[in-house]
Amino acid sequence: MSGQSLLVPGELSPVRSVPGNIRRPEYVGKPAPAPYTGPEVQSAETIEAMRVAGRIAAQAMEEAAKHIAPGVTTDELDRVAHEYMCDHGAYPSTLGYRGFPKSLCSSLNEVICHGIPDSTVLRDGDIVNLDVTAYIGGVHGDNNATYLCGEVDEESRLLVERTREALNRAIKAVKPGRQINVIGRVIESYAKRFGYGVVRDFTGHGINSSFHSGLIIPHYDSPHATTVIEPGMTFTIEPMLTLGTHEYDMWEDGWTVVTKDRKRTAQFEHTLVVTDTGAEVLTLP
């Protein structure tokens, strides 16, 4: 594995502004979102709106990823995604969610998830996860992917490649009538082939007009995830695989989650809608 030094928090830039004509999610300016009380199965109109939100989120992430290179700050990646979403009439869902100060999550190397973009400079050999969610038309679209910065060591490159494959296999396992735990079973069994840890405490989630609806999608084989998959359900799958333990520590910022052994970790995510025969990915650029 790369012998690079561990990450430390950088300096935050001022909060970016969003044009006043762009609709905000209800939680902006509040300590927490209102609990979601609606159905997990969505109407055709909601699903169509989520296709729009998902496409903008995917394109914003793709645009930010073009700037990944040694010497670039994570704050610069945030700026690119923020401006892309605003230019397309979307609000960056993470901005102001439970007080999160930025428009995407940037999680490098040993950061499992929820890294805050700041003055941290990307280094040759880093792996960089970008997590981008867009809110438009009253709904959210959420996706993330892990990218290589410069020349990345083979162990890290394989981790990234196999985490992407774990997500793809999980999506194929989604079928109406199956229980939600089939998703985690597929991910965990694949990860175990390579001795990877599977993060348990951070999961996929239901998503619609609510950023997190309350539906939980574990990435390991959980005996409690017995909800039956139905056509029209919308949720994310976002496996986080590690080169070591699945256990974690959290930075003092209350957001940044790092592997307890500080070994590297990768993640990929799509927002899906369940169809009559499987699943359609809503976060395609």
mmCIF file of N, CA and C in Angstrom, residues 166-269:
data_model
loop_
_atom_site.group_PDB
_atom_site.id
_atom_site.type_symbol
_atom_site.label_atom_id
_atom_site.label_comp_id
_atom_site.label_asym_id
_atom_site.label_seq_id
_atom_site.Cartn_x
_atom_site.Cartn_y
_atom_site.Cartn_z
ATOM 1 N N ALA A 166 -18.350 -4.609 -6.966
ATOM 2 C CA ALA A 166 -19.286 -4.982 -5.891
ATOM 3 C C ALA A 166 -20.612 -4.251 -6.059
ATOM 4 N N LEU A 167 -20.556 -2.959 -6.382
ATOM 5 C CA LEU A 167 -21.781 -2.208 -6.628
ATOM 6 C C LEU A 167 -22.539 -2.779 -7.823
ATOM 7 N N ASN A 168 -21.830 -3.051 -8.908
ATOM 8 C CA ASN A 168 -22.494 -3.589 -10.099
ATOM 9 C C ASN A 168 -23.182 -4.908 -9.804
ATOM 10 N N ARG A 169 -22.527 -5.778 -9.042
ATOM 11 C CA ARG A 169 -23.126 -7.076 -8.695
ATOM 12 C C ARG A 169 -24.354 -6.888 -7.808
ATOM 13 N N ALA A 170 -24.266 -5.927 -6.893
ATOM 14 C CA ALA A 170 -25.404 -5.672 -6.003
ATOM 15 C C ALA A 170 -26.610 -5.159 -6.778
ATOM 16 N N ILE A 171 -26.373 -4.285 -7.750
ATOM 17 C CA ILE A 171 -27.475 -3.761 -8.555
ATOM 18 C C ILE A 171 -28.166 -4.903 -9.301
ATOM 19 N N LYS A 172 -27.384 -5.834 -9.842
ATOM 20 C CA LYS A 172 -27.959 -6.970 -10.565
ATOM 21 C C LYS A 172 -28.775 -7.887 -9.664
ATOM 22 N N ALA A 173 -28.477 -7.862 -8.356
ATOM 23 C CA ALA A 173 -29.192 -8.730 -7.410
ATOM 24 C C ALA A 173 -30.557 -8.176 -7.021
ATOM 25 N N VAL A 174 -30.813 -6.900 -7.345
ATOM 26 C CA VAL A 174 -32.092 -6.281 -6.971
ATOM 27 C C VAL A 174 -33.204 -6.829 -7.855
ATOM 28 N N LYS A 175 -34.178 -7.491 -7.218
ATOM 29 C CA LYS A 175 -35.334 -8.043 -7.925
ATOM 30 C C LYS A 175 -36.556 -7.925 -7.010
ATOM 31 N N PRO A 176 -37.708 -7.560 -7.567
ATOM 32 C CA PRO A 176 -38.913 -7.525 -6.743
ATOM 33 C C PRO A 176 -39.170 -8.894 -6.102
ATOM 34 N N GLY A 177 -39.602 -8.871 -4.841
ATOM 35 C CA GLY A 177 -39.886 -10.107 -4.120
ATOM 36 C C GLY A 177 -38.733 -10.590 -3.263
ATOM 37 N N ARG A 178 -37.518 -10.133 -3.555
ATOM 38 C CA ARG A 178 -36.378 -10.481 -2.713
ATOM 39 C C ARG A 178 -36.317 -9.544 -1.506
ATOM 40 N N GLN A 179 -35.627 -9.969 -0.477
ATOM 41 C CA GLN A 179 -35.436 -9.097 0.682
ATOM 42 C C GLN A 179 -34.222 -8.193 0.457
ATOM 43 N N ILE A 180 -34.256 -7.041 1.113
ATOM 44 C CA ILE A 180 -33.168 -6.059 0.988
ATOM 45 C C ILE A 180 -31.809 -6.687 1.304
ATOM 46 N N ASN A 181 -31.780 -7.676 2.212
ATOM 47 C CA ASN A 181 -30.471 -8.222 2.617
ATOM 48 C C ASN A 181 -29.758 -8.991 1.512
ATOM 49 N N VAL A 182 -30.423 -9.273 0.394
ATOM 50 C CA VAL A 182 -29.719 -9.901 -0.733
ATOM 51 C C VAL A 182 -28.612 -8.976 -1.244
ATOM 52 N N ILE A 183 -28.822 -7.668 -1.114
ATOM 53 C CA ILE A 183 -27.848 -6.689 -1.601
ATOM 54 C C ILE A 183 -26.540 -6.823 -0.820
ATOM 55 N N GLY A 184 -26.641 -6.790 0.512
ATOM 56 C CA GLY A 184 -25.452 -6.930 1.343
ATOM 57 C C GLY A 184 -24.793 -8.293 1.229
ATOM 58 N N ARG A 185 -25.631 -9.329 1.035
ATOM 59 C CA ARG A 185 -25.083 -10.684 0.912
ATOM 60 C C ARG A 185 -24.160 -10.782 -0.302
ATOM 61 N N VAL A 186 -24.596 -10.202 -1.408
ATOM 62 C CA VAL A 186 -23.803 -10.229 -2.644
ATOM 63 C C VAL A 186 -22.507 -9.431 -2.471
ATOM 64 N N ILE A 187 -22.604 -8.251 -1.862
ATOM 65 C CA ILE A 187 -21.415 -7.413 -1.672
ATOM 66 C C ILE A 187 -20.421 -8.094 -0.742
ATOM 67 N N GLU A 188 -20.909 -8.586 0.395
ATOM 68 C CA GLU A 188 -20.011 -9.179 1.388
ATOM 69 C C GLU A 188 -19.331 -10.438 0.856
ATOM 70 N N SER A 189 -20.086 -11.265 0.144
ATOM 71 C CA SER A 189 -19.481 -12.512 -0.353
ATOM 72 C C SER A 189 -18.403 -12.213 -1.394
ATOM 73 N N TYR A 190 -18.618 -11.180 -2.204
ATOM 74 C CA TYR A 190 -17.609 -10.807 -3.196
ATOM 75 C C TYR A 190 -16.382 -10.203 -2.501
ATOM 76 N N ALA A 191 -16.593 -9.304 -1.544
ATOM 77 C CA ALA A 191 -15.477 -8.651 -0.844
ATOM 78 C C ALA A 191 -14.612 -9.659 -0.093
ATOM 79 N N LYS A 192 -15.239 -10.677 0.467
ATOM 80 C CA LYS A 192 -14.503 -11.678 1.254
ATOM 81 C C LYS A 192 -13.504 -12.446 0.398
ATOM 82 N N ARG A 193 -13.758 -12.551 -0.896
ATOM 83 C CA ARG A 193 -12.826 -13.256 -1.784
ATOM 84 C C ARG A 193 -11.451 -12.610 -1.763
ATOM 85 N N PHE A 194 -11.399 -11.308 -1.458
ATOM 86 C CA PHE A 194 -10.138 -10.559 -1.496
ATOM 87 C C PHE A 194 -9.673 -10.155 -0.109
ATOM 88 N N GLY A 195 -10.387 -10.596 0.927
ATOM 89 C CA GLY A 195 -10.010 -10.256 2.285
ATOM 90 C C GLY A 195 -10.321 -8.822 2.670
ATOM 91 N N TYR A 196 -11.246 -8.183 1.947
ATOM 92 C CA TYR A 196 -11.583 -6.791 2.240
ATOM 93 C C TYR A 196 -12.572 -6.699 3.400
ATOM 94 N N GLY A 197 -12.461 -5.617 4.154
ATOM 95 C CA GLY A 197 -13.480 -5.288 5.135
ATOM 96 C C GLY A 197 -14.668 -4.638 4.444
ATOM 97 N N VAL A 198 -15.860 -4.845 4.990
ATOM 98 C CA VAL A 198 -17.081 -4.218 4.481
ATOM 99 C C VAL A 198 -17.646 -3.325 5.587
ATOM 100 N N VAL A 199 -17.681 -2.028 5.345
ATOM 101 C CA VAL A 199 -18.152 -1.080 6.362
ATOM 102 C C VAL A 199 -19.619 -1.366 6.679
ATOM 103 N N ARG A 200 -19.930 -1.446 7.972
ATOM 104 C CA ARG A 200 -21.264 -1.831 8.414
ATOM 105 C C ARG A 200 -22.097 -0.663 8.940
ATOM 106 N N ASP A 201 -21.447 0.349 9.476
ATOM 107 C CA ASP A 201 -22.170 1.401 10.191
ATOM 108 C C ASP A 201 -22.654 2.531 9.293
ATOM 109 N N PHE A 202 -22.253 2.528 8.043
ATOM 110 C CA PHE A 202 -22.721 3.516 7.071
ATOM 111 C C PHE A 202 -23.303 2.735 5.898
ATOM 112 N N THR A 203 -24.499 3.100 5.490
ATOM 113 C CA THR A 203 -25.293 2.236 4.619
ATOM 114 C C THR A 203 -25.856 3.007 3.432
ATOM 115 N N GLY A 204 -26.482 2.258 2.524
ATOM 116 C CA GLY A 204 -27.354 2.872 1.539
ATOM 117 C C GLY A 204 -28.656 3.276 2.215
ATOM 118 N N HIS A 205 -29.510 3.978 1.466
ATOM 119 C CA HIS A 205 -30.702 4.549 2.093
ATOM 120 C C HIS A 205 -31.787 4.814 1.064
ATOM 121 N N GLY A 206 -33.019 4.824 1.546
ATOM 122 C CA GLY A 206 -34.113 5.301 0.725
ATOM 123 C C GLY A 206 -33.909 6.761 0.388
ATOM 124 N N ILE A 207 -34.346 7.159 -0.813
ATOM 125 C CA ILE A 207 -34.177 8.540 -1.265
ATOM 126 C C ILE A 207 -35.327 8.873 -2.196
ATOM 127 N N ASN A 208 -35.813 10.090 -2.132
ATOM 128 C CA ASN A 208 -36.936 10.549 -2.954
ATOM 129 C C ASN A 208 -37.049 12.056 -2.746
ATOM 130 N N SER A 209 -38.181 12.535 -2.238
ATOM 131 C CA SER A 209 -38.258 13.935 -1.816
ATOM 132 C C SER A 209 -37.436 14.154 -0.556
ATOM 133 N N SER A 210 -37.130 13.062 0.155
ATOM 134 C CA SER A 210 -36.261 13.078 1.329
ATOM 135 C C SER A 210 -34.868 12.604 0.932
ATOM 136 N N PHE A 211 -33.834 13.269 1.456
ATOM 137 C CA PHE A 211 -32.448 12.862 1.192
ATOM 138 C C PHE A 211 -32.214 11.456 1.752
ATOM 139 N N HIS A 212 -32.720 11.199 2.969
ATOM 140 C CA HIS A 212 -32.619 9.879 3.607
ATOM 141 C C HIS A 212 -33.990 9.545 4.185
ATOM 142 N N SER A 213 -34.682 8.613 3.567
ATOM 143 C CA SER A 213 -36.092 8.379 3.908
ATOM 144 C C SER A 213 -36.290 7.572 5.189
ATOM 145 N N GLY A 214 -35.268 6.875 5.625
ATOM 146 C CA GLY A 214 -35.401 5.967 6.770
ATOM 147 C C GLY A 214 -35.212 4.514 6.382
ATOM 148 N N LEU A 215 -35.388 4.181 5.104
ATOM 149 C CA LEU A 215 -35.090 2.824 4.625
ATOM 150 C C LEU A 215 -33.571 2.631 4.642
ATOM 151 N N ILE A 216 -33.121 1.536 5.235
ATOM 152 C CA ILE A 216 -31.690 1.251 5.377
ATOM 153 C C ILE A 216 -31.302 0.120 4.424
ATOM 154 N N ILE A 217 -30.190 0.297 3.708
ATOM 155 C CA ILE A 217 -29.666 -0.721 2.783
ATOM 156 C C ILE A 217 -28.278 -1.136 3.271
ATOM 157 N N PRO A 218 -28.168 -2.168 4.122
ATOM 158 C CA PRO A 218 -26.844 -2.606 4.593
ATOM 159 C C PRO A 218 -26.024 -3.220 3.454
ATOM 160 N N HIS A 219 -24.702 -3.100 3.574
ATOM 161 C CA HIS A 219 -23.804 -3.665 2.564
ATOM 162 C C HIS A 219 -23.174 -4.975 3.021
ATOM 163 N N TYR A 220 -23.652 -5.488 4.152
ATOM 164 C CA TYR A 220 -23.259 -6.817 4.620
ATOM 165 C C TYR A 220 -24.544 -7.626 4.776
ATOM 166 N N ASP A 221 -24.408 -8.912 5.006
ATOM 167 C CA ASP A 221 -25.574 -9.793 5.073
ATOM 168 C C ASP A 221 -26.249 -9.642 6.432
ATOM 169 N N SER A 222 -27.163 -8.701 6.528
ATOM 170 C CA SER A 222 -27.834 -8.410 7.795
ATOM 171 C C SER A 222 -29.115 -9.224 7.933
ATOM 172 N N PRO A 223 -29.270 -9.963 9.043
ATOM 173 C CA PRO A 223 -30.510 -10.723 9.247
ATOM 174 C C PRO A 223 -31.717 -9.824 9.499
ATOM 175 N N HIS A 224 -31.464 -8.544 9.778
ATOM 176 C CA HIS A 224 -32.560 -7.631 10.098
ATOM 177 C C HIS A 224 -33.120 -6.923 8.866
ATOM 178 N N ALA A 225 -32.418 -6.985 7.738
ATOM 179 C CA ALA A 225 -32.838 -6.250 6.536
ATOM 180 C C ALA A 225 -33.811 -7.107 5.729
ATOM 181 N N THR A 226 -34.993 -7.305 6.295
ATOM 182 C CA THR A 226 -35.969 -8.243 5.705
ATOM 183 C C THR A 226 -37.055 -7.555 4.891
ATOM 184 N N THR A 227 -36.969 -6.221 4.737
ATOM 185 C CA THR A 227 -37.940 -5.516 3.896
ATOM 186 C C THR A 227 -37.941 -6.127 2.502
ATOM 187 N N VAL A 228 -39.114 -6.365 1.965
ATOM 188 C CA VAL A 228 -39.229 -6.963 0.632
ATOM 189 C C VAL A 228 -39.145 -5.872 -0.434
ATOM 190 N N ILE A 229 -38.332 -6.105 -1.431
ATOM 191 C CA ILE A 229 -38.139 -5.158 -2.532
ATOM 192 C C ILE A 229 -39.392 -5.138 -3.411
ATOM 193 N N GLU A 230 -39.864 -3.920 -3.722
ATOM 194 C CA GLU A 230 -41.064 -3.760 -4.544
ATOM 195 C C GLU A 230 -40.786 -2.829 -5.721
ATOM 196 N N PRO A 231 -41.464 -3.039 -6.850
ATOM 197 C CA PRO A 231 -41.327 -2.094 -7.963
ATOM 198 C C PRO A 231 -41.706 -0.683 -7.540
ATOM 199 N N GLY A 232 -40.899 0.293 -7.977
ATOM 200 C CA GLY A 232 -41.162 1.684 -7.633
ATOM 201 C C GLY A 232 -40.407 2.177 -6.423
ATOM 202 N N MET A 233 -39.773 1.271 -5.662
ATOM 203 C CA MET A 233 -38.932 1.709 -4.548
ATOM 204 C C MET A 233 -37.697 2.418 -5.092
ATOM 205 N N THR A 234 -37.266 3.473 -4.411
ATOM 206 C CA THR A 234 -36.066 4.202 -4.812
ATOM 207 C C THR A 234 -35.105 4.254 -3.636
ATOM 208 N N PHE A 235 -33.859 3.856 -3.884
ATOM 209 C CA PHE A 235 -32.856 3.836 -2.817
ATOM 210 C C PHE A 235 -31.462 3.836 -3.416
ATOM 211 N N THR A 236 -30.473 4.055 -2.539
ATOM 212 C CA THR A 236 -29.082 4.000 -2.977
ATOM 213 C C THR A 236 -28.442 2.692 -2.528
ATOM 214 N N ILE A 237 -27.473 2.236 -3.307
ATOM 215 C CA ILE A 237 -26.527 1.198 -2.886
ATOM 216 C C ILE A 237 -25.159 1.849 -2.983
ATOM 217 N N GLU A 238 -24.356 1.758 -1.899
ATOM 218 C CA GLU A 238 -23.086 2.497 -1.873
ATOM 219 C C GLU A 238 -22.033 1.771 -1.042
ATOM 220 N N PRO A 239 -21.589 0.586 -1.488
ATOM 221 C CA PRO A 239 -20.635 -0.193 -0.686
ATOM 222 C C PRO A 239 -19.337 0.542 -0.425
ATOM 223 N N MET A 240 -18.839 0.392 0.812
ATOM 224 C CA MET A 240 -17.550 0.926 1.238
ATOM 225 C C MET A 240 -16.680 -0.263 1.630
ATOM 226 N N LEU A 241 -15.650 -0.554 0.851
ATOM 227 C CA LEU A 241 -14.756 -1.678 1.121
ATOM 228 C C LEU A 241 -13.413 -1.147 1.591
ATOM 229 N N THR A 242 -12.763 -1.902 2.460
ATOM 230 C CA THR A 242 -11.497 -1.463 3.049
ATOM 231 C C THR A 242 -10.413 -2.528 2.873
ATOM 232 N N LEU A 243 -9.158 -2.080 2.929
ATOM 233 C CA LEU A 243 -8.030 -3.011 2.871
ATOM 234 C C LEU A 243 -7.785 -3.687 4.217
ATOM 235 N N GLY A 244 -8.484 -3.235 5.250
ATOM 236 C CA GLY A 244 -8.303 -3.814 6.586
ATOM 237 C C GLY A 244 -9.622 -3.929 7.313
ATOM 238 N N THR A 245 -9.697 -3.332 8.488
ATOM 239 C CA THR A 245 -10.879 -3.442 9.330
ATOM 240 C C THR A 245 -12.043 -2.613 8.795
ATOM 241 N N HIS A 246 -13.265 -3.024 9.174
ATOM 242 C CA HIS A 246 -14.444 -2.215 8.860
ATOM 243 C C HIS A 246 -14.716 -1.187 9.956
ATOM 244 N N GLU A 247 -13.966 -1.267 11.055
ATOM 245 C CA GLU A 247 -14.195 -0.345 12.173
ATOM 246 C C GLU A 247 -13.627 1.041 11.838
ATOM 247 N N TYR A 248 -14.138 2.050 12.537
ATOM 248 C CA TYR A 248 -13.796 3.420 12.148
ATOM 249 C C TYR A 248 -13.607 4.326 13.351
ATOM 250 N N ASP A 249 -12.968 5.460 13.094
ATOM 251 C CA ASP A 249 -12.901 6.592 14.013
ATOM 252 C C ASP A 249 -13.504 7.792 13.294
ATOM 253 N N MET A 250 -13.909 8.806 14.070
ATOM 254 C CA MET A 250 -14.430 10.031 13.480
ATOM 255 C C MET A 250 -13.596 11.222 13.927
ATOM 256 N N TRP A 251 -13.301 12.108 12.989
ATOM 257 C CA TRP A 251 -12.576 13.326 13.326
ATOM 258 C C TRP A 251 -13.433 14.235 14.211
ATOM 259 N N GLU A 252 -12.772 15.216 14.799
ATOM 260 C CA GLU A 252 -13.470 16.151 15.680
ATOM 261 C C GLU A 252 -14.516 16.990 14.953
ATOM 262 N N ASP A 253 -14.442 17.039 13.602
ATOM 263 C CA ASP A 253 -15.438 17.831 12.862
ATOM 264 C C ASP A 253 -16.831 17.200 12.903
ATOM 265 N N GLY A 254 -16.911 15.958 13.403
ATOM 266 C CA GLY A 254 -18.205 15.284 13.501
ATOM 267 C C GLY A 254 -18.707 14.697 12.198
ATOM 268 N N TRP A 255 -17.890 14.755 11.144
ATOM 269 C CA TRP A 255 -18.273 14.250 9.830
ATOM 270 C C TRP A 255 -17.290 13.225 9.268
ATOM 271 N N THR A 256 -16.012 13.579 9.277
ATOM 272 C CA THR A 256 -15.009 12.791 8.554
ATOM 273 C C THR A 256 -14.782 11.448 9.245
ATOM 274 N N VAL A 257 -15.092 10.356 8.535
ATOM 275 C CA VAL A 257 -15.002 8.991 9.066
ATOM 276 C C VAL A 257 -13.782 8.314 8.449
ATOM 277 N N VAL A 258 -12.857 7.821 9.293
ATOM 278 C CA VAL A 258 -11.638 7.181 8.801
ATOM 279 C C VAL A 258 -11.549 5.753 9.330
ATOM 280 N N THR A 259 -10.898 4.899 8.583
ATOM 281 C CA THR A 259 -10.711 3.523 9.041
ATOM 282 C C THR A 259 -9.883 3.514 10.322
ATOM 283 N N LYS A 260 -10.247 2.649 11.247
ATOM 284 C CA LYS A 260 -9.555 2.613 12.542
ATOM 285 C C LYS A 260 -8.078 2.260 12.372
ATOM 286 N N ASP A 261 -7.765 1.406 11.402
ATOM 287 C CA ASP A 261 -6.368 1.030 11.168
ATOM 288 C C ASP A 261 -5.684 1.944 10.141
ATOM 289 N N ARG A 262 -6.445 2.932 9.652
ATOM 290 C CA ARG A 262 -5.954 3.936 8.694
ATOM 291 C C ARG A 262 -5.542 3.321 7.355
ATOM 292 N N LYS A 263 -6.033 2.127 7.072
ATOM 293 C CA LYS A 263 -5.812 1.559 5.740
ATOM 294 C C LYS A 263 -6.825 2.141 4.767
ATOM 295 N N ARG A 264 -6.541 2.003 3.504
ATOM 296 C CA ARG A 264 -7.343 2.663 2.474
ATOM 297 C C ARG A 264 -8.723 2.012 2.294
ATOM 298 N N THR A 265 -9.616 2.820 1.737
ATOM 299 C CA THR A 265 -10.998 2.400 1.556
ATOM 300 C C THR A 265 -11.538 3.045 0.285
ATOM 301 N N ALA A 266 -12.466 2.368 -0.372
ATOM 302 C CA ALA A 266 -13.070 2.893 -1.603
ATOM 303 C C ALA A 266 -14.581 2.725 -1.528
ATOM 304 N N GLN A 267 -15.290 3.524 -2.319
ATOM 305 C CA GLN A 267 -16.750 3.495 -2.321
ATOM 306 C C GLN A 267 -17.273 3.866 -3.699
ATOM 307 N N PHE A 268 -18.411 3.268 -4.071
ATOM 308 C CA PHE A 268 -19.169 3.644 -5.266
ATOM 309 C C PHE A 268 -20.647 3.637 -4.916
ATOM 310 N N GLU A 269 -21.418 4.503 -5.581
ATOM 311 C CA GLU A 269 -22.844 4.630 -5.249
ATOM 312 C C GLU A 269 -23.660 5.003 -6.475
#
